Coordinates of C-alpha atoms and ligand atoms in Angstrom, one line a residue:
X1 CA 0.0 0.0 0.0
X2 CA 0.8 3.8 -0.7
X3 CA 1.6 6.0 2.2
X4 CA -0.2 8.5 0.2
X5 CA -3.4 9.6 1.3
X6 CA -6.0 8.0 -1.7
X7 CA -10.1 8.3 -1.0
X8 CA -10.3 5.2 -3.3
X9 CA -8.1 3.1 -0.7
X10 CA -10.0 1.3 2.0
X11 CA -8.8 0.7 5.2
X12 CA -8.1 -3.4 6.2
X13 CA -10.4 -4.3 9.1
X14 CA -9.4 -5.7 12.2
X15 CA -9.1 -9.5 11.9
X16 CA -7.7 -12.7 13.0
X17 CA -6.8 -14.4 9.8
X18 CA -4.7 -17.4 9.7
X19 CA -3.4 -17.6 6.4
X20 CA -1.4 -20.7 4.5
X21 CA 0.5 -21.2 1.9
X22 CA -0.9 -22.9 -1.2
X23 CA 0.6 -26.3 -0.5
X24 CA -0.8 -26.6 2.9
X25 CA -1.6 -30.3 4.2
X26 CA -5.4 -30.3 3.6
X27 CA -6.2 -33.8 6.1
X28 CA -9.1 -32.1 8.4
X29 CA -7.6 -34.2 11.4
X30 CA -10.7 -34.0 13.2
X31 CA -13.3 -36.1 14.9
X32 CA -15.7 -33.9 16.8
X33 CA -18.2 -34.6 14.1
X34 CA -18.3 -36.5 11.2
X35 CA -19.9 -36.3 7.4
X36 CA -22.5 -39.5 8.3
X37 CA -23.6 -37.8 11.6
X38 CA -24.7 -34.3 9.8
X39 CA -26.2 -36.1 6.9
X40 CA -28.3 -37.8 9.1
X41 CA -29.3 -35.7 11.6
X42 CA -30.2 -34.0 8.4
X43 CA -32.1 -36.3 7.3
X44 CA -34.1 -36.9 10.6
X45 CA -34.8 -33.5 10.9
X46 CA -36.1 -32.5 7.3
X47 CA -33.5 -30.0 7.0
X48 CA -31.4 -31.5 3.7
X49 CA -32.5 -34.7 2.2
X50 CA -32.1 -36.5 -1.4
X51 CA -33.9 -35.1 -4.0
X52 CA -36.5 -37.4 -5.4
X53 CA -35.4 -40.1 -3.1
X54 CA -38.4 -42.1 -3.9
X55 CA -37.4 -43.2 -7.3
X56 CA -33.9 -43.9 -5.6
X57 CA -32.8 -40.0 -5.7
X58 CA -30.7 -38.0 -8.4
X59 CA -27.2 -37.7 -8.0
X60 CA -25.4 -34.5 -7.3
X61 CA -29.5 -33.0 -6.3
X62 CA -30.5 -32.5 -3.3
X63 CA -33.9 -30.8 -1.3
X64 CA -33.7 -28.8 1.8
X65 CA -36.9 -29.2 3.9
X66 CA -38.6 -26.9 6.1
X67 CA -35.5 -26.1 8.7
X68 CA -33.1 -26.5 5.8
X69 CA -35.1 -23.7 4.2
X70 CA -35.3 -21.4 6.9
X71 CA -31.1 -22.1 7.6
X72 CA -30.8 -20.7 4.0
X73 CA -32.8 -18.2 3.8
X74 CA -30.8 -16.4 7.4
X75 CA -27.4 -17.6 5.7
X76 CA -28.5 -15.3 2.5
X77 CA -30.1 -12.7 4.5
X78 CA -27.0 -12.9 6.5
X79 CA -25.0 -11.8 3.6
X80 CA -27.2 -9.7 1.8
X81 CA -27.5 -7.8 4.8
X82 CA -23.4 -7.3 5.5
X83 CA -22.8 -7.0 1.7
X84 CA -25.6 -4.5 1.0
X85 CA -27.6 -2.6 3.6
X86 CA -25.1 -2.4 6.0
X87 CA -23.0 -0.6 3.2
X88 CA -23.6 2.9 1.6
X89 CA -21.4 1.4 -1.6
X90 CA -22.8 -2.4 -3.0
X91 CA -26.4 -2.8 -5.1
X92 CA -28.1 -5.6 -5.9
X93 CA -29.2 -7.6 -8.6
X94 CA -31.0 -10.7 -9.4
X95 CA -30.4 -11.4 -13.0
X96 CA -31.8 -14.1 -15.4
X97 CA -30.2 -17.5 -15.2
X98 CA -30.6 -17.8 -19.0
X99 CA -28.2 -15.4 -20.7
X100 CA -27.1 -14.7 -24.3
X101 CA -24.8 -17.9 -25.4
X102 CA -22.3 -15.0 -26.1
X103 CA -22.0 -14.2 -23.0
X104 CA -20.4 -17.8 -22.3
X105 CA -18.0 -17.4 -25.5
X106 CA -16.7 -13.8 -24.2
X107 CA -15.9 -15.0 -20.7
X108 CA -14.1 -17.9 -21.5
X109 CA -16.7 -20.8 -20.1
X110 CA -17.2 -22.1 -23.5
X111 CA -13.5 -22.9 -24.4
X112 CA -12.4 -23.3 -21.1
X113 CA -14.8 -24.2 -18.5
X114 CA -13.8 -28.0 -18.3
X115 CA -12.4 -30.6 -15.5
X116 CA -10.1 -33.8 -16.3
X117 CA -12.3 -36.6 -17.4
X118 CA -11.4 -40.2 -17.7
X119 CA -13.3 -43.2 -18.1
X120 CA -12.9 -47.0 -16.4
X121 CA -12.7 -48.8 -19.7
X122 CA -13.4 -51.9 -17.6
X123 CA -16.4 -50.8 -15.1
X124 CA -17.1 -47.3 -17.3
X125 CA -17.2 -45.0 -14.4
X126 CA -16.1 -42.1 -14.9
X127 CA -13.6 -39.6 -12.8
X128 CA -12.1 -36.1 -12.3
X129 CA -8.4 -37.2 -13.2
X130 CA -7.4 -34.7 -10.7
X131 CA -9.3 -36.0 -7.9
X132 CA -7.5 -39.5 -7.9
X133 CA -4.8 -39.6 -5.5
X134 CA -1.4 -40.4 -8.2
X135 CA 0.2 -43.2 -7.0
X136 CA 4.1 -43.2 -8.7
X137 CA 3.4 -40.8 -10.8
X138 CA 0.5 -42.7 -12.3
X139 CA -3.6 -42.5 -12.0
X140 CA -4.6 -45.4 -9.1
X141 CA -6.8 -48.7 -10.1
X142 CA -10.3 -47.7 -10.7
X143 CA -12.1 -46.9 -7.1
X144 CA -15.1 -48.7 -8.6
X145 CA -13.7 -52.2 -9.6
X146 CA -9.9 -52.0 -9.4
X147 CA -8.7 -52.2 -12.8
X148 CA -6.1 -50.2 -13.9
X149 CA -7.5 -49.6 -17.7
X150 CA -7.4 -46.0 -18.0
X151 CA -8.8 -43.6 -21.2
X152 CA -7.0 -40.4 -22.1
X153 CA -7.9 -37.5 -19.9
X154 CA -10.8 -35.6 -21.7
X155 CA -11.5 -32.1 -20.9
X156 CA -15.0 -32.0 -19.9
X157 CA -17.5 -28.9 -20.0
X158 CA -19.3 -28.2 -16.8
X159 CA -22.2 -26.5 -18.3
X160 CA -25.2 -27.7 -18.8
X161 CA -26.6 -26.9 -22.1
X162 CA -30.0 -26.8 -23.6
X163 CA -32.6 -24.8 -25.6
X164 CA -34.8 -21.8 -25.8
X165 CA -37.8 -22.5 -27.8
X166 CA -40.0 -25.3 -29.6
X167 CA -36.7 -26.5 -32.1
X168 CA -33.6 -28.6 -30.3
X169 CA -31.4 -26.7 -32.8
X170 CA -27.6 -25.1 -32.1
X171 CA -28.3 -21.6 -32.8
X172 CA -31.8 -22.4 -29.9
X173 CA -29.0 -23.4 -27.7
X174 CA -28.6 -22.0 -24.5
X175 CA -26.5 -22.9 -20.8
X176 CA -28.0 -22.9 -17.8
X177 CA -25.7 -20.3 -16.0
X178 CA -22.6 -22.4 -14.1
X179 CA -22.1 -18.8 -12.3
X180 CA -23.9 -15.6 -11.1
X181 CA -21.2 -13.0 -11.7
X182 CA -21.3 -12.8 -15.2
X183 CA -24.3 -10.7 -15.4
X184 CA -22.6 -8.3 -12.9
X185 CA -20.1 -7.7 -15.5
X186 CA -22.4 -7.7 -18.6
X187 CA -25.5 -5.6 -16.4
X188 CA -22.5 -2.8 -15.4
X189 CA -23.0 0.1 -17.2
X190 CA -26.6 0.1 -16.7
X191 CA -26.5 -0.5 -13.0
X192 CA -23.7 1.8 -12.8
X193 CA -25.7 4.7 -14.4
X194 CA -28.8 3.7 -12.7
X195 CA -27.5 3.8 -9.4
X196 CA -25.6 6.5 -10.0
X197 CA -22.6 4.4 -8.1
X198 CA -19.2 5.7 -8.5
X199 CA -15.8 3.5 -8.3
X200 CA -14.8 2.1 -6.3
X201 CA -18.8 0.4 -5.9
X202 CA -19.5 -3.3 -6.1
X203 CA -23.0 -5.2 -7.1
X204 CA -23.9 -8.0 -5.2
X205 CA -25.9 -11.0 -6.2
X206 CA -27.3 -14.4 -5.1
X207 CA -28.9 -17.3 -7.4
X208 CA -28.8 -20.0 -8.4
X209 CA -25.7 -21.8 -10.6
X210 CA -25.8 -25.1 -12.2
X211 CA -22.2 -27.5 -13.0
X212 CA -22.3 -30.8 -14.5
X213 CA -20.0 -31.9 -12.0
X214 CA -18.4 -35.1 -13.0
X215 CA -18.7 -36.0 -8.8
X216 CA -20.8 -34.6 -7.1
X217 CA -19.7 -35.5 -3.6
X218 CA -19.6 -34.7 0.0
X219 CA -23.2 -34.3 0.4
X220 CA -24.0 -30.8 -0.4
X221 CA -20.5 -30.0 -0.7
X222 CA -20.2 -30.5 -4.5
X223 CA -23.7 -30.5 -6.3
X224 CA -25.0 -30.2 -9.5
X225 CA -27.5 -27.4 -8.8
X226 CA -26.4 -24.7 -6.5
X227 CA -27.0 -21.2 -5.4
X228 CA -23.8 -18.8 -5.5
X229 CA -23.2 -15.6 -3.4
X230 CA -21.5 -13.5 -5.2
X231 CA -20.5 -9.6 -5.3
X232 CA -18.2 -8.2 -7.9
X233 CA -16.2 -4.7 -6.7
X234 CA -15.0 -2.4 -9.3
X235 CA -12.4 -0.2 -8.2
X236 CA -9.8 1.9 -10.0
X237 CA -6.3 -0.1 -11.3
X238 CA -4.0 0.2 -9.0
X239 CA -6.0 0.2 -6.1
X240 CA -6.8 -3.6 -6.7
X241 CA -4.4 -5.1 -4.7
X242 CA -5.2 -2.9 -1.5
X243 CA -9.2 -3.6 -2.4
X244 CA -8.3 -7.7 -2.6
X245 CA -6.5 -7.7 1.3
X246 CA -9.8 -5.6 2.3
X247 CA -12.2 -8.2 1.0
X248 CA -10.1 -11.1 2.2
X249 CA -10.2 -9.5 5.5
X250 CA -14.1 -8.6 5.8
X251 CA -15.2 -11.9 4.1
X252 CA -13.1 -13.8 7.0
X253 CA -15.0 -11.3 9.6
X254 CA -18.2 -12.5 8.5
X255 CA -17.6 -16.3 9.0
X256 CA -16.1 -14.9 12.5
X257 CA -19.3 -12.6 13.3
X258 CA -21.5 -15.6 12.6
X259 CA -19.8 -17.8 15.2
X260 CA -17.3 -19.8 13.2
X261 CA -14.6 -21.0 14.9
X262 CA -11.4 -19.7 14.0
X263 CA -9.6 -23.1 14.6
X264 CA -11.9 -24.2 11.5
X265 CA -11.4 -21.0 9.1
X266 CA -8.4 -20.6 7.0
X267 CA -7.3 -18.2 4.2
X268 CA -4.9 -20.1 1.5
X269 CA -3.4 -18.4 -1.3
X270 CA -3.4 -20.1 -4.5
X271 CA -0.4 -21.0 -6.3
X272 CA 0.2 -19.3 -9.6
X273 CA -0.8 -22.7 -11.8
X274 CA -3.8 -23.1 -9.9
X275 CA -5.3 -19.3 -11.1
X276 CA -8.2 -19.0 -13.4
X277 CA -7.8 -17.9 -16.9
X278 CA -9.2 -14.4 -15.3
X279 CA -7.4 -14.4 -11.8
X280 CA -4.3 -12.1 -10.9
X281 CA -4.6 -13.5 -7.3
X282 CA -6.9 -15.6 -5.3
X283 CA -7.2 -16.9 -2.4
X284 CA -9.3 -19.2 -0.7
X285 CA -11.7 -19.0 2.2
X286 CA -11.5 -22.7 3.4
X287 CA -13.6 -24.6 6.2
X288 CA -12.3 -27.8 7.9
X289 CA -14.7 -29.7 6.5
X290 CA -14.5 -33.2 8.7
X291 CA -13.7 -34.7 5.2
X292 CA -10.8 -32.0 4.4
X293 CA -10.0 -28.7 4.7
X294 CA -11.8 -27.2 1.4
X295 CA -13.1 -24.0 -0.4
X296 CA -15.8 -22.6 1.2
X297 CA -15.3 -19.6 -1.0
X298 CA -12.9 -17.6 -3.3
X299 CA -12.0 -14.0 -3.6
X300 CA -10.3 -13.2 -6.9
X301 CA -8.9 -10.4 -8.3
X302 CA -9.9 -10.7 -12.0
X303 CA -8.5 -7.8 -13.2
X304 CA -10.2 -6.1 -15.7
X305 CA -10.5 -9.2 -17.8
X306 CA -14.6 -9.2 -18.0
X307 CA -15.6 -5.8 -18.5
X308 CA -13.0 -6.1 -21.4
X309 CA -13.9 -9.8 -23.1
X310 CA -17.3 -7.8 -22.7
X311 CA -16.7 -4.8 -24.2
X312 CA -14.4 -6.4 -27.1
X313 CA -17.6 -8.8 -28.0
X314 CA -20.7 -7.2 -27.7
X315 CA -19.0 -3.7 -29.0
X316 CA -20.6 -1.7 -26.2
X317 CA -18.2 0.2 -24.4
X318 CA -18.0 -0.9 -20.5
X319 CA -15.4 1.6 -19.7
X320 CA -16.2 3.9 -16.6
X321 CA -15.0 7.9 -16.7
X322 CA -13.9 9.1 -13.3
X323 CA -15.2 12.3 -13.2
X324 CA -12.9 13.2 -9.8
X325 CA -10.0 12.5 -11.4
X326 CA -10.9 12.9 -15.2
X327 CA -9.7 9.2 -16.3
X328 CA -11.1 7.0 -18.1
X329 CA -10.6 3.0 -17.4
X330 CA -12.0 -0.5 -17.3
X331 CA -12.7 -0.8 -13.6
X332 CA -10.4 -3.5 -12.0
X333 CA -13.1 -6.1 -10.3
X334 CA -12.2 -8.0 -6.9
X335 CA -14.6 -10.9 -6.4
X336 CA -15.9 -12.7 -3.0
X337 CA -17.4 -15.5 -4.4
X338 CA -19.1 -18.3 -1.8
X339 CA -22.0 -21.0 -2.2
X340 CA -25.1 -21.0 -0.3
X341 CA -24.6 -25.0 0.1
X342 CA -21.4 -24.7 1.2
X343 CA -21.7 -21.8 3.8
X344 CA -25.0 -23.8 5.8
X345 CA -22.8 -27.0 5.4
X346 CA -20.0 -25.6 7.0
X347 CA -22.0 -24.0 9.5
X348 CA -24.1 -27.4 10.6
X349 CA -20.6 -29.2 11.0
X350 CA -19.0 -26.0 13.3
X351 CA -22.5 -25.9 15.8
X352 CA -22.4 -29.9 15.9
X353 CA -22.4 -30.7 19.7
X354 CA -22.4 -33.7 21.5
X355 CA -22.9 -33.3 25.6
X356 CA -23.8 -34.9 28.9
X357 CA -26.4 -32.9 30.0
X358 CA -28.4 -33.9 33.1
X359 CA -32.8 -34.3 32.3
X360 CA -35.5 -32.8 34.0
X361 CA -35.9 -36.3 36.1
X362 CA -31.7 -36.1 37.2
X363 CA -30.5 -38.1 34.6
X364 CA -27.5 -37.9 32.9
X365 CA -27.9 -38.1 29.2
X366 CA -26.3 -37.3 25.7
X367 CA -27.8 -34.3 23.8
X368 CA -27.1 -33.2 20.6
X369 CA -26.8 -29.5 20.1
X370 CA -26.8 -27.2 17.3
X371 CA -24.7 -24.2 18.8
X372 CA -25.5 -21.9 15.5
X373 CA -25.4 -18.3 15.7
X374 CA -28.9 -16.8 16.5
X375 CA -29.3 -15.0 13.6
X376 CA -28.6 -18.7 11.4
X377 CA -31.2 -20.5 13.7
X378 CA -33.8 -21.9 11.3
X379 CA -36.1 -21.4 14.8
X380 CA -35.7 -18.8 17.2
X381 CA -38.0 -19.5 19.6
X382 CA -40.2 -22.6 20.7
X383 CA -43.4 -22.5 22.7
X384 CA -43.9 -25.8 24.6
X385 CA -47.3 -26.0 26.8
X386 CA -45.7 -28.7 29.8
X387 CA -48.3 -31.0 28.4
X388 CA -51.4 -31.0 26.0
X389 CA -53.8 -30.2 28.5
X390 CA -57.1 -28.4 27.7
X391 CA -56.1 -26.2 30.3
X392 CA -52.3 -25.0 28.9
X393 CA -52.9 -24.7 25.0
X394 CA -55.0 -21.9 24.9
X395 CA -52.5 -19.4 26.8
X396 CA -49.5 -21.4 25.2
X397 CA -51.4 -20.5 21.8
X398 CA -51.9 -17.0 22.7
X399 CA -47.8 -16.7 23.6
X400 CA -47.3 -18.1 20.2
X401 CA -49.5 -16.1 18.8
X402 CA -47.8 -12.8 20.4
X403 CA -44.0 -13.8 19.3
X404 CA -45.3 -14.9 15.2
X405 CA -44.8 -11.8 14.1
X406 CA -41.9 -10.6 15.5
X407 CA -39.4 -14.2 15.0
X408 CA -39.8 -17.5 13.5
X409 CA -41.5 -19.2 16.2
X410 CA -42.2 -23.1 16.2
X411 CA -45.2 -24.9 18.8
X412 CA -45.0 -28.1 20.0
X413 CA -46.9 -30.3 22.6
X414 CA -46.0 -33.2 21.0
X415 CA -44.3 -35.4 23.3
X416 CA -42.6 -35.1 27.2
X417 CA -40.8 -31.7 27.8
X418 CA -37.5 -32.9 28.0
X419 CA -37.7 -34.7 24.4
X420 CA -39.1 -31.2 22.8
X421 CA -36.0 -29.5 24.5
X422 CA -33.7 -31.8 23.3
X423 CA -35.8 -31.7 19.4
X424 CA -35.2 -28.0 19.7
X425 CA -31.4 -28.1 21.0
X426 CA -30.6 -30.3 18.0
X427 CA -32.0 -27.6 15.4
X428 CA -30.3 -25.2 17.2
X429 CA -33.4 -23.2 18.2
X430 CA -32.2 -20.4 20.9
X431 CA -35.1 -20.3 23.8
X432 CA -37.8 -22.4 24.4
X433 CA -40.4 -20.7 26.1
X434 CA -42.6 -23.0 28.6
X435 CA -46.5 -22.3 29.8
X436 CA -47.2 -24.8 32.8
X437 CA -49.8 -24.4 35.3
X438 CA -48.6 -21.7 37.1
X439 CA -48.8 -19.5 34.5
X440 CA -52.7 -20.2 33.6
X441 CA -53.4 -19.8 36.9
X442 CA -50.8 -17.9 39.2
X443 CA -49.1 -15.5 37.9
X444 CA -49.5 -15.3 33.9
X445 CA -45.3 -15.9 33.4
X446 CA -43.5 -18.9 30.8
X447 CA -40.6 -20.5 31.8
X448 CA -37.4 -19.2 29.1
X449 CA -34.9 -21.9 28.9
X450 CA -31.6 -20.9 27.1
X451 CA -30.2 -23.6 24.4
X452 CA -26.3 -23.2 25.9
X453 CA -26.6 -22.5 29.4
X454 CA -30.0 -24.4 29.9
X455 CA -30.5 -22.2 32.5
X456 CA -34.1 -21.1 33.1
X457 CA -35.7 -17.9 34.0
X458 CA -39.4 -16.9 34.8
X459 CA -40.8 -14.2 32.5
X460 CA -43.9 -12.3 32.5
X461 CA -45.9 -12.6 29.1
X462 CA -46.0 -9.2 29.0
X463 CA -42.4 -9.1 29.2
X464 CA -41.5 -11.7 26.9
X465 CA -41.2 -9.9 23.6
X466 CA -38.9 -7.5 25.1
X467 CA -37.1 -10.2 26.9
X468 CA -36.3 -11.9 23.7
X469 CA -35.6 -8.7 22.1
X470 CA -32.8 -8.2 24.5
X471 CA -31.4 -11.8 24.1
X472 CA -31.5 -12.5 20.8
X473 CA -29.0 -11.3 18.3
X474 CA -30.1 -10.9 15.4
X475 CA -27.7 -8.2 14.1
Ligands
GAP501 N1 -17.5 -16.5 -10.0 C1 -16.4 -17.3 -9.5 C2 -16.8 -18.6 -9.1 O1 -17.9 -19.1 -9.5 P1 -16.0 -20.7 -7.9 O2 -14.9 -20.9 -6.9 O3 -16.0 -21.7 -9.1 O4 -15.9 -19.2 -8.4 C3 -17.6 -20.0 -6.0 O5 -17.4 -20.8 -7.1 C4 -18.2 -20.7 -4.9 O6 -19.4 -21.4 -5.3 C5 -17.3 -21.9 -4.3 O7 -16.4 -21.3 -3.4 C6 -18.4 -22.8 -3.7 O8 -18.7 -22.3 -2.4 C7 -19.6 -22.6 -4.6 N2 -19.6 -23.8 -5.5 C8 -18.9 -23.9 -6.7 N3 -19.2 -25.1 -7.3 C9 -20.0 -25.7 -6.5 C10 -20.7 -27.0 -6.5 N4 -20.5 -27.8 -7.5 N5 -21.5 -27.3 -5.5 C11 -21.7 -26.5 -4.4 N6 -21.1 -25.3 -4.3 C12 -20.3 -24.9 -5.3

């Protein structure tokens, strides 16, 4: 960095960042949770299960029930919220997933969009080349059936093709989009003006992306059908480099504000033959995934290499004119680019928590607890009548009717107490809020029982919304 003074500079946030090289050891070396344990809690709980499971499930596809919903939809507000209303300098977009096949020419996905393929030629699997481990220099006998009857590596295309209108044609043909960002380049002069934004300024966008991954794997780790996170900042060349360290920094401060644990979170740079056609640096955001430390996202600086492919193809010019400093450029672009999957993946495996904890009858017994951050909690708050009794639900009913509005509130009278508070603890929900017979007949208070601490306190109903206001953090 200059020690100039430069307005179009940022300032690095605080942070913690542990950074590695690009060769660092990726074995996860733990076994606090594992990959079977999440996918079937998972499963159990309706939050992520196979997609069309009852013709024997797709694949790479996968459907996220009610929780799993909810989980997603606070990961993306989550990040909508720190990447554009908390900031006076990022816009949205939500752009069409079908774009102009040219699109996919100019910014290289066409040509070069491909993995390693190679095919079993005694079992016909089929394999990322780059995924199997070499073993003297060599690929290793097939995974599937142990041959060692290799095809030549075949560069594959990711993207998924097909076709706009009634005719199965090539000039019908279409991709389904294998990333958001494109239309962030190809949308920027008409944002730009629209917004009136000036450099530096970054549009932010989240959708869904589609790769015909060769395998999928991990459960929602590598999928076919994704949704992306993505904002692209243009700033002035030359300031790039300072703009990268910022993002690098503030992308890392989100995991952290979220709860992540630092211990799981690392920041490795990629080496320079591991760069995207596009890339002048990049590093990785990974997660210690209990399979292997991998990408949980990547923040790029692509140069000015789209705005220009852009410009050079569809003839419109995507320069931007400085009017401060009376220059005019292609805007540099530095990219924070993560996956919706990926981020609620790596979430689930960080809050996994297995305890002692001691029931409401004095026994000592396991729970399973989902320590997420409140404002990731599919649930916030659960109202549990002690029992179903005639003479409870319609108070508990009224208490649930009072916090609806105001946080995603779950009933249940399904069941003994201390199975709904361990049903909640293991979807993470915060406070479970408990009407027994005191309250309909004493003194109109709910019991509020805390997910870490399971300490309980006695709240008046009038109080409660302002109780949970207080606790919660939402922010
Ligand atoms: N625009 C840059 C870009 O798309 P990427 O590293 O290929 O970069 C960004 O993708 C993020 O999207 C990844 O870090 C990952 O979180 C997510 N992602 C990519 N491919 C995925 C897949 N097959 N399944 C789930 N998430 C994926």
């Amino acid at each position: 960095m200059t020690d100039v003074f430069d307005p179009d500079l940022p300032t690095v946030p605080d942070h913690d960042i542990v950074r590695v090289e690009p060769d660092a050891p990726t074995a996860a070396g733990r076994d606090d949770v594992s990959m079977e344990t999440i996918v079937e809690l998972c499963k159990r709980r309706g939050i992520v299960f196979p997609s069309s499971e009852i013709y024997g499930g797709l694949r790479g596809a996968w459907d996220y029930g009610p929780l799993g919903v909810a989980l997603k939809d606070n990961v993306k507000a989550s990040w909508k919220r720190a990447m554009i209303q908390l900031r006076d300098d990022i816009v949205g977009l939500d752009a069409s997933i079908l774009m102009h096949p040219r699109v996919w020419e100019a910014s290289g996905h066409v040509e070069g969009f491909t993995d390693p393929l190679v095919e079993c030629r005694n079992c016909n699997h089929r394999f990322r080349a780059d995924h199997l481990a070499p073993v003297d220099g060599e690929l290793p006998p097939c995974p599937n059936c142990g041959a060692r009857d290799w095809s030549e590596s075949k560069a594959f295309n990711l993207m998924f093709k097909t076709f706009v209108g009634p005719t199965e044609d090539t000039s019908d043909q279409v991709w389904l989009r294998p990333e958001t960002a494109q239309a962030m380049f190809v949308d920027f002069a008409t944002v730009q003006l629209a917004s009136r934004s000036k450099v530096p300024f970054g549009i932010a966008q989240v959708g869904r992306s589609f790769r015909n991954e060769i395998t999928p794997r991990n459960f929602i780790f590598r999928v076919r059908e994704f949704e992306q996170m993505e904002m692209e900042f243009f700033v002035r060349p030359g300031t790039d480099e300072a703009w990268h360290e910022y993002w690098i920094a503030s992308r890392w401060n989100w995991y952290r504000g979220l709860g992540m644990r630092a211990e799981n979170l690392r920041i490795r740079d990629h080496a320079k033959d591991e760069l995207s056609h596009y890339a002048k640096a990049t590093v990785d955001v990974e997660y210690r995934f209990p399979f292997a430390w991998s990408e949980l996202e990547g923040v790029a600086n692509r140069t000015d290499f789209d705005l220009r492919s852009h410009s050079e193809a569809s003839g419109r010019d995507l320069s931007y004119f400085d009017a401060e400093r009376e220059e005019r450029y292609l805007p540099y672009v530095i990219e924070p680019a993560a996956g919706v999957d990926r981020t609620a993946l790596a979430f689930l495996c960080d809050a996994y928590r297995e305890e002692e904890a001691v029931s409401a009858a004095g026994k000592t017994e396991r729970r399973v607890v989902l320590a997420l951050s409140h404002a990731l909690a599919p649930v916030k708050v659960a109202v549990l009548p002690l029992s179903r009794n005639d003479k409870l639900t319609p108070t508990a009913r009224e208490v649930s009717a009072l916090l609806k509005p105001r946080y995603a509130t779950q009933y249940d009278d399904a069941g003994s107490i201390g199975k709904r508070y361990r049903r909640q603890d293991e979807v993470g929900t915060p406070y479970c809020v408990t009407v027994d017979f005191e309250t309909v007949e004493a003194d109109r208070a709910v019991t509020v029982r805390d997910r870490d601490s399971m300490t309980q306190e006695r709240v008046a109903i009038d109080r409660l919304p302002g109780y949970l206001e207080e606790h919660l953090q939402l922010g």
